[in-house]
XYZ file of C-alpha atoms in Angstrom:
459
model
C 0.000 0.000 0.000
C 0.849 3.719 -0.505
C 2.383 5.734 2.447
C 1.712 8.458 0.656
C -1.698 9.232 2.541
C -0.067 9.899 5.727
C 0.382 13.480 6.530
C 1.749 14.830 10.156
C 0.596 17.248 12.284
C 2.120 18.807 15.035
C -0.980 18.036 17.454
C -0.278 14.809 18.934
C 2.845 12.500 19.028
C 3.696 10.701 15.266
C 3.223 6.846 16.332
C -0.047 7.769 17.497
C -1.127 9.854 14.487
C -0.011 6.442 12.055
C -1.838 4.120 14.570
C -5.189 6.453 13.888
C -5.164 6.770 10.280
C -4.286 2.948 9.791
C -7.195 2.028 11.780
C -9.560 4.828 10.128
C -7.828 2.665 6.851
C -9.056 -1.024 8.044
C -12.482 0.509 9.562
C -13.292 2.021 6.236
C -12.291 -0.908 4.373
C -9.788 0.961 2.526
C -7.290 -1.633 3.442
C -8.696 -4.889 3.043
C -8.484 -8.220 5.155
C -4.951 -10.266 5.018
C -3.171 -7.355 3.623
C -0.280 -6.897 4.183
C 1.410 -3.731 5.702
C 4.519 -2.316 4.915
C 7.197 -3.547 6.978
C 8.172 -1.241 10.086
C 11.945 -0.529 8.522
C 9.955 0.875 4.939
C 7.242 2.465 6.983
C 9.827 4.468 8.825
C 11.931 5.209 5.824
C 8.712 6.178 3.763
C 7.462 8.533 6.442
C 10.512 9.660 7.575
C 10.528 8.820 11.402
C 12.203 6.618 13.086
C 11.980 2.538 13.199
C 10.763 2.878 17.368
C 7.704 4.700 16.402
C 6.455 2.907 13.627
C 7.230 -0.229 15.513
C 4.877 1.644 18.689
C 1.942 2.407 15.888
C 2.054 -1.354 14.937
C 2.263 -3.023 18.498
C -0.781 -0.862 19.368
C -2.504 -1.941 16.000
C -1.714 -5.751 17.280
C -2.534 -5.114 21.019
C -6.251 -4.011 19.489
C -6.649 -6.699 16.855
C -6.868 -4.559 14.060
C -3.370 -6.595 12.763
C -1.267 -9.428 13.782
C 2.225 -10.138 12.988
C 3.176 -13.431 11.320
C 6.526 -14.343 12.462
C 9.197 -12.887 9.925
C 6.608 -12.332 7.253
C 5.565 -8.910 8.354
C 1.611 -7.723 9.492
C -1.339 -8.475 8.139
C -4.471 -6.791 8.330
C -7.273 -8.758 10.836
C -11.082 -8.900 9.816
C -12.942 -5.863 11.788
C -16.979 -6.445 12.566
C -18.927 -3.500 11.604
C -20.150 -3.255 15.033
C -16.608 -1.566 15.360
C -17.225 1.291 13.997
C -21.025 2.232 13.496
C -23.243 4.079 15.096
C -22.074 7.180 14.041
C -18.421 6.463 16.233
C -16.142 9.249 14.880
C -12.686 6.719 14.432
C -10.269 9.918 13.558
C -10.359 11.082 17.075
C -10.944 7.750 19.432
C -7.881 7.801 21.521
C -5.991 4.723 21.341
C -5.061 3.141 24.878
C -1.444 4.544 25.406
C 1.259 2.245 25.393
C 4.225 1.523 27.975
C 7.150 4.095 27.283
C 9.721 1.771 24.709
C 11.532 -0.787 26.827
C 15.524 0.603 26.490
C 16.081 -1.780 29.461
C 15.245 -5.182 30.681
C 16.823 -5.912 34.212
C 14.818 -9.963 33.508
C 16.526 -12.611 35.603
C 14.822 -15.294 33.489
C 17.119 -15.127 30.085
C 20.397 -16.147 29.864
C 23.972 -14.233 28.035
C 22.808 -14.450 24.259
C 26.317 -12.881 23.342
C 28.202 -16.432 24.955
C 25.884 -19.298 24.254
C 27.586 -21.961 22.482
C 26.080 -21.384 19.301
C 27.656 -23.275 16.762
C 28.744 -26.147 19.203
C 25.188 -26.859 20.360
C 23.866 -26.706 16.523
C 26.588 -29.061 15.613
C 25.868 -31.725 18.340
C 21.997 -30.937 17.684
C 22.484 -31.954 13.654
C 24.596 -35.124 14.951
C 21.722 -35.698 17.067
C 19.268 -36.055 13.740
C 21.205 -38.670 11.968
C 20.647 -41.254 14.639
C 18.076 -43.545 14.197
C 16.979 -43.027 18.265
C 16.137 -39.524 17.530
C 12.867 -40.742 15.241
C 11.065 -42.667 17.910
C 9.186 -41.334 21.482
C 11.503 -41.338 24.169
C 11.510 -43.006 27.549
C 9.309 -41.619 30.177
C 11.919 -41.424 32.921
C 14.049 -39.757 30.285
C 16.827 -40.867 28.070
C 19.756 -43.249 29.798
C 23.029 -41.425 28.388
C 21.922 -38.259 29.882
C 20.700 -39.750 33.104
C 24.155 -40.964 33.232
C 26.015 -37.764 32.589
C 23.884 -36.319 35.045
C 24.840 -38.921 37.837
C 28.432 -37.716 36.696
C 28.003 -34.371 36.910
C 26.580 -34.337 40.110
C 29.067 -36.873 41.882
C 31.766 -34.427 40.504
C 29.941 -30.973 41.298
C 27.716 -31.095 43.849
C 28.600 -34.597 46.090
C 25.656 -36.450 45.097
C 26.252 -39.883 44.416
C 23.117 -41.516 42.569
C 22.426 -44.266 40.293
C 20.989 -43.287 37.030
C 18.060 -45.316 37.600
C 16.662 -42.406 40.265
C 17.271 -39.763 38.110
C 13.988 -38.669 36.700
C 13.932 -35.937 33.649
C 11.119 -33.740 33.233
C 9.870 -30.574 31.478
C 9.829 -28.327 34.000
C 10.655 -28.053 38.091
C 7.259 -27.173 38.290
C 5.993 -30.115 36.427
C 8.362 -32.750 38.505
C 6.831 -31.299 41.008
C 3.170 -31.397 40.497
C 4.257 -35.122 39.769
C 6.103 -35.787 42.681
C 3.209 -34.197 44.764
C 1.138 -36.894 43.124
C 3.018 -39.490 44.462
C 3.490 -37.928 48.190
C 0.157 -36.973 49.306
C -0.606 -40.629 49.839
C 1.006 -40.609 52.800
C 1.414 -36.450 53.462
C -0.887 -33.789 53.356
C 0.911 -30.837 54.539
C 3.747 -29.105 52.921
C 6.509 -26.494 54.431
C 7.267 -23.946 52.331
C 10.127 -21.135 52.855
C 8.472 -17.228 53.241
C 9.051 -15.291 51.078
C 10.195 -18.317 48.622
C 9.693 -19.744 45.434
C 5.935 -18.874 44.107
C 5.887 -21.335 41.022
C 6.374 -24.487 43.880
C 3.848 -23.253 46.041
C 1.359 -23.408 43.127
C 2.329 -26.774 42.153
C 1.882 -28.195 46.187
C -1.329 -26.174 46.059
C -2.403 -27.893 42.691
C -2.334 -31.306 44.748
C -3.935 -29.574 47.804
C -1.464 -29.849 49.973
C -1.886 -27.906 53.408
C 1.237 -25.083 53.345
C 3.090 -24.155 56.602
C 5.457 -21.371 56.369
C 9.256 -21.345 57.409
C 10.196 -17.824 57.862
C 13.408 -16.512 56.294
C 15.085 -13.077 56.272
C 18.167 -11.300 54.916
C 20.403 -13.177 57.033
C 18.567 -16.908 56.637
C 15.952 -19.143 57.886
C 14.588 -19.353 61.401
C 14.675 -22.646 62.453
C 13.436 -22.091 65.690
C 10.151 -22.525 63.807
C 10.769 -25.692 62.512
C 9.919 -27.865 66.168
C 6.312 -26.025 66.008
C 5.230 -26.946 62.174
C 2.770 -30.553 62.292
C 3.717 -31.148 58.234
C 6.979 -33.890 57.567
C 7.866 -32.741 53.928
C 9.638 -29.403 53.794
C 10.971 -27.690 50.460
C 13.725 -25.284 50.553
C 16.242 -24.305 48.190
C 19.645 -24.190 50.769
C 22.673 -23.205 48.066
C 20.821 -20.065 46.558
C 17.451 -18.860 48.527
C 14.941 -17.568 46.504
C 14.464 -14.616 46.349
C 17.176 -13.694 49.139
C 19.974 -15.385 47.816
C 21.235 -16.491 51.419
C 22.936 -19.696 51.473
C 21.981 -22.610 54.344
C 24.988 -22.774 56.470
C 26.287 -26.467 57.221
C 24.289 -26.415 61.093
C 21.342 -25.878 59.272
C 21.794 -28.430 56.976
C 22.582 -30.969 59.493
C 19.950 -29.614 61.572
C 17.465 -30.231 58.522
C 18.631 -33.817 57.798
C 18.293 -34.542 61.426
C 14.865 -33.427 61.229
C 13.828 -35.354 58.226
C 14.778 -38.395 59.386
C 12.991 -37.681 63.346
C 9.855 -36.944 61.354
C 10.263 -40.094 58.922
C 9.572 -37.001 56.168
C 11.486 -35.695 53.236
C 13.676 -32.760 52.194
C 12.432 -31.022 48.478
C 15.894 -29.621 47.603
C 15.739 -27.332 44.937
C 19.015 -26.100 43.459
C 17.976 -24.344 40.765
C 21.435 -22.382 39.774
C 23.845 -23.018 42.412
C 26.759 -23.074 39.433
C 27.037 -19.507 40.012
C 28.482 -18.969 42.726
C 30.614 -15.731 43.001
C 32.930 -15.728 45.942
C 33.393 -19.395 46.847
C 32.698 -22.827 45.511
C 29.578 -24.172 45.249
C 28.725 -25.446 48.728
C 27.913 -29.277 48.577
C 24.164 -30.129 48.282
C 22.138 -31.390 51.005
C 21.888 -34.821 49.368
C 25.083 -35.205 49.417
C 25.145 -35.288 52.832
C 22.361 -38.160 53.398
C 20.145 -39.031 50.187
C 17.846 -41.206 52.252
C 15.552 -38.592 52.841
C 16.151 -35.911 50.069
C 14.396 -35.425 46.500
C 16.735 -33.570 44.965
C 15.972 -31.275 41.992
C 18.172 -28.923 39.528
C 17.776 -27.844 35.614
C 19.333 -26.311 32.798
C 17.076 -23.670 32.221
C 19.385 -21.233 34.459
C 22.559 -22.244 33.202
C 22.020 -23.061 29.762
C 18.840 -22.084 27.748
C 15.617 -21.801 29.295
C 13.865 -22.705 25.849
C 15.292 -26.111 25.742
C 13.090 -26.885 28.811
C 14.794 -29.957 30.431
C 15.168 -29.998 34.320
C 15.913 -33.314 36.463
C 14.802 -34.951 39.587
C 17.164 -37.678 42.059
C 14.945 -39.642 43.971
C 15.690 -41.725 47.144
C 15.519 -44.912 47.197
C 12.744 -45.442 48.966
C 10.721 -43.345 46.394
C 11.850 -44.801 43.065
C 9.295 -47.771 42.481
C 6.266 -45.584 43.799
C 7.084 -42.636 41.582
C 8.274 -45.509 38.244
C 5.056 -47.449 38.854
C 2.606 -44.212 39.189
C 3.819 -42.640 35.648
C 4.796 -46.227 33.977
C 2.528 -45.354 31.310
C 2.931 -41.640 30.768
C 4.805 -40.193 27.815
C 8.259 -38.521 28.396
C 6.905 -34.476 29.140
C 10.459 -33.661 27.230
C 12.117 -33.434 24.003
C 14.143 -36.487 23.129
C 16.400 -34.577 20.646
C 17.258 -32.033 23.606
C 18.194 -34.804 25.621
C 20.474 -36.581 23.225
C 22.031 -33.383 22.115
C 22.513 -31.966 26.047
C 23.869 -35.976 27.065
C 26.222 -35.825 23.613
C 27.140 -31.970 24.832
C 28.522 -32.883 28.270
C 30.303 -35.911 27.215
C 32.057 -33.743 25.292
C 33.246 -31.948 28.238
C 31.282 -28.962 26.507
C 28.510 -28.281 29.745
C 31.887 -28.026 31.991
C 33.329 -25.756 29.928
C 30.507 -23.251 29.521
C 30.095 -23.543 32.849
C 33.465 -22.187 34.273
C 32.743 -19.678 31.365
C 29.266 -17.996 31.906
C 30.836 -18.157 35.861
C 33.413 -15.616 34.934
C 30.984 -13.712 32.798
C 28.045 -13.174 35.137
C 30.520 -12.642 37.909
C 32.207 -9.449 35.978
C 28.456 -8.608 35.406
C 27.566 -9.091 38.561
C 30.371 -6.876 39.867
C 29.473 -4.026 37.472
C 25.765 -4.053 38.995
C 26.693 -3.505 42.667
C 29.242 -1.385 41.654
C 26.965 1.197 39.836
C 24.049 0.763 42.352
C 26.487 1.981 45.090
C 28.041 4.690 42.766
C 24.503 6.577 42.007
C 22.598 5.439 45.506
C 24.912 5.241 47.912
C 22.419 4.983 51.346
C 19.463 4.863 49.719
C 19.362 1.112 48.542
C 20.531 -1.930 50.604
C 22.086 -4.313 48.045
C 20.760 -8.200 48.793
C 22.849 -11.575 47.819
C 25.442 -10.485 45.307
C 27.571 -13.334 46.490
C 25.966 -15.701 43.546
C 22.798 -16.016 41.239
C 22.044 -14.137 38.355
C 19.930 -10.962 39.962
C 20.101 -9.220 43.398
C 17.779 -7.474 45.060
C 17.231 -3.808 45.928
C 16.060 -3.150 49.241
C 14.734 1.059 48.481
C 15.021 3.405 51.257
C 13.338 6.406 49.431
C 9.100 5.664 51.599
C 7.951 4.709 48.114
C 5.874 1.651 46.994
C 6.979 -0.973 45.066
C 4.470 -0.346 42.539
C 5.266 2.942 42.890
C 9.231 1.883 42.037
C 8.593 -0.177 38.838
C 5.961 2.090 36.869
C 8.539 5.393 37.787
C 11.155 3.153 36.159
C 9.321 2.142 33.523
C 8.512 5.794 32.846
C 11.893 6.064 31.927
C 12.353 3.197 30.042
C 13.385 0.252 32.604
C 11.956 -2.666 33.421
C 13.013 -3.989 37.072
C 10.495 -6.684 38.823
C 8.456 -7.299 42.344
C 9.438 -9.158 45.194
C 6.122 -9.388 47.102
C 4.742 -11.975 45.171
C 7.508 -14.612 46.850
C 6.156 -13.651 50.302
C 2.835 -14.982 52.259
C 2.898 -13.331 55.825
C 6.570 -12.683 56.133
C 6.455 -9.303 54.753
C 9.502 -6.354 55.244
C 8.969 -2.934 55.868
C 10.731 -1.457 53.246
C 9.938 -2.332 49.193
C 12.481 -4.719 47.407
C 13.207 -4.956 43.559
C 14.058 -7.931 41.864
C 16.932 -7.072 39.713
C 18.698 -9.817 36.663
C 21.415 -8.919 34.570
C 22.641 -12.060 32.454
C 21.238 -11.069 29.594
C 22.065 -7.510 29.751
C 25.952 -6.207 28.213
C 28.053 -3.879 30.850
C 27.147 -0.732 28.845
C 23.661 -1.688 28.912
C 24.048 -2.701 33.316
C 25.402 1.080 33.326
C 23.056 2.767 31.391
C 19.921 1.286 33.351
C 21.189 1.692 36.369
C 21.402 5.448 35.596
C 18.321 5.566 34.478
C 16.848 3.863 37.246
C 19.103 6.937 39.533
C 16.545 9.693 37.092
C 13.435 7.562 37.680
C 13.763 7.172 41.377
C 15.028 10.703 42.285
């Protein structure tokens, strides 16, 4: 179509003046169904403005329904009722709803370094991974041997855990070996301690098999288990070598302490260590099922570490657990890919997962030093910096008597996207709001440049 029609006024901003007369366009007909738009890089050229506010026209065009993007194809125009746009509806002045201010920076702790994943390596193996005849059939529901087996290497050699392959269990999702597990456990359990604040996604997975929660209070400093001697429930799930969302790590009293308890109560330990890898200031402290298996379910994944898209995460059961869980799901389909396990086994038996390991741990730890250092440099005493000592985000505990909600939409005001903290707590509240704060994903340029503009939204 013609761009030609478009003509600026200095009234209202540009994006807003293209969203209006493209969807005076599709309500007239003008434009018809399935047609495609220019793309945003020829729009922008054509009208002379720049690629962001052509691209904030279309989203709001999308957002509405009036288009819809198809991939790398470009945007297509959507079928409109008349009901739209009749009775007597004047469409050149409806105000569109406004959009977020553009996104310059995403302080996400969910995505991994882009700029360092093993690219070429992991397309390689995955290519190798075709050609075998294994890859064309469903795979095993307890997961694929040869990675089962690197795992039981891995963890022997990393975390202490010594496990046959047999009670490794691989699964989409923590979440999803959970819901399973819970399947299996509330036989014989119906109540369920849960850190506070701590992990939200597990509590909704124990809730989904209506377990009765109990809460385990935890601060800055670590858990209170002074608590622990009051709570009626025998299964407890806490996540020892990197607390979430504090970051705190269990020290070895506790641990003991914990093990003692699980095996007084005849109960079991839900040990979820999620992305103790990086750790910035000392090894990784040895997991809690290293120290006595018989009463841990140990869980980890390589979402954190390696790419959350390839969705495989892994479960050790004890002993004790093995048949009960094997014979429940004996006739349930593998919830993973098979080609993602055989490439991931194929990748660490090449010594590959080691080696980006010990990588990403020097890379997140330079970016981890860049963040504290530029939160100190334009706050000084009016944030508390929480567990930079490992992880990939800290938290910022703001001392400026403003809301948390009040924090994020200021900051996204300015183009910054930084995250809540109260959704990890149940009564264990603080005083004071905290912000959630990930940087793997982000380069050091881009840690600096958010952080100042975090200083201008929060002055």
């Amino acid at each position: 179509m013609k761009t030609t029609i478009f003509a600026f006024t200095d009234s209202s901003p540009k994006y807003k003046q293209i969203y209006e007369q493209f969807k005076l366009l599709i309500e007239q007909g003008d434009i018809k169904v399935d047609e495609p738009l220019p793309s945003i890089r020829h729009l922008a050229q054509s009208l002379q403005v720049s690629r962001n506010t052509t691209l904030m026209a279309y989203e709001q065009l999308v957002a509405e329904g009036y288009i819809r993007g198809e991939g790398r194809v470009g945007f297509f125009v959507n079928e409109v009722e008349p009901l739209c746009f009749q009775e007597g509806r004047n469409s050149s002045h409806h105000e569109p709803i406004e959009p977020l201010s553009p996104v310059h920076i995403d302080f996400r702790a969910d995505v991994v370094d882009q700029s360092h994943f093993p690219l070429q390596t992991w397309r390689r193996i995955s290519n190798q991974v075709l050609t075998g005849k294994d890859s064309f059939r469903y795979g095993e529901p307890f997961g694929e041997l040869c990675l089962r087996e690197q795992i039981s290497e891995y963890l022997l050699q990393s975390r202490g855990v010594r496990t046959d392959p047999h009670a490794i269990i691989i699964g989409s999702s923590t979440q999803q070996l959970l819901v399973y597990l819970g399947l299996v456990l509330k036989h014989d359990f119906s109540g369920m301690i849960v850190e506070d604040p701590g992990y939200d996604g597990a509590r909704e997975a124990f809730q989904l098999n209506s377990f009765t929660l109990e809460t385990l209070p935890v601060y800055e400093t670590g858990a209170d288990f002074s608590h622990l001697e009051h709570l009626k429930s025998r299964l407890i799930y806490v996540a020892p070598s990197h607390h979430s969302p504090y970051g705190v790590s269990m020290p070895i009293q506790q641990r003991h302490a914990l093990i003692h308890w699980a095996n007084k109560m005849q109960g079991y330990i839900i040990e979820d260590d999620y992305d103790s890898e990086f750790r910035y200031t000392q090894q990784p402290f040895p997991a809690l099922a290293s120290i006595d298996a018989t009463r841990v379910i140990y869980l980890g994944n390589f979402s954190k570490c390696f790419l959350p898209g390839i969705r495989l995460s892994y479960m050790v059961l004890p002993q004790s657990l093995i048949d009960r869980y094997k014979n429940q799901f004996a006739h349930f389909e593998s919830t993973t890919s098979l080609l993602s396990q055989f490439a991931m086994a194929k990748f660490m038996e090449a010594g590959e997962w080691n080696r980006h390991i010990k990588r990403m741990r020097l890379v997140y730890k330079r970016k981890m030093q860049c963040l504290v250092s530029e939160l100190r440099r334009y706050f000084e005493r009016d944030v508390s910096i929480i567990g930079e000592q490992s992880g990939l985000y800290l938290l910022v505990k703001v001392h400026l008597d403003r809301s948390e909600e009040w924090l994020i939409e200021q900051a996204s005001i300015q183009g910054v996207r930084v995250y809540p903290t109260s959704r990890f707590f149940m009564k264990n509240r603080t005083d004071q709001p905290i912000i959630k704060i990930g940087f793997s994903n982000l380069s050091i340029e881009e840690i600096q440049f958010g952080v100042k503009l975090l200083k201008e939204a929060w002055s």
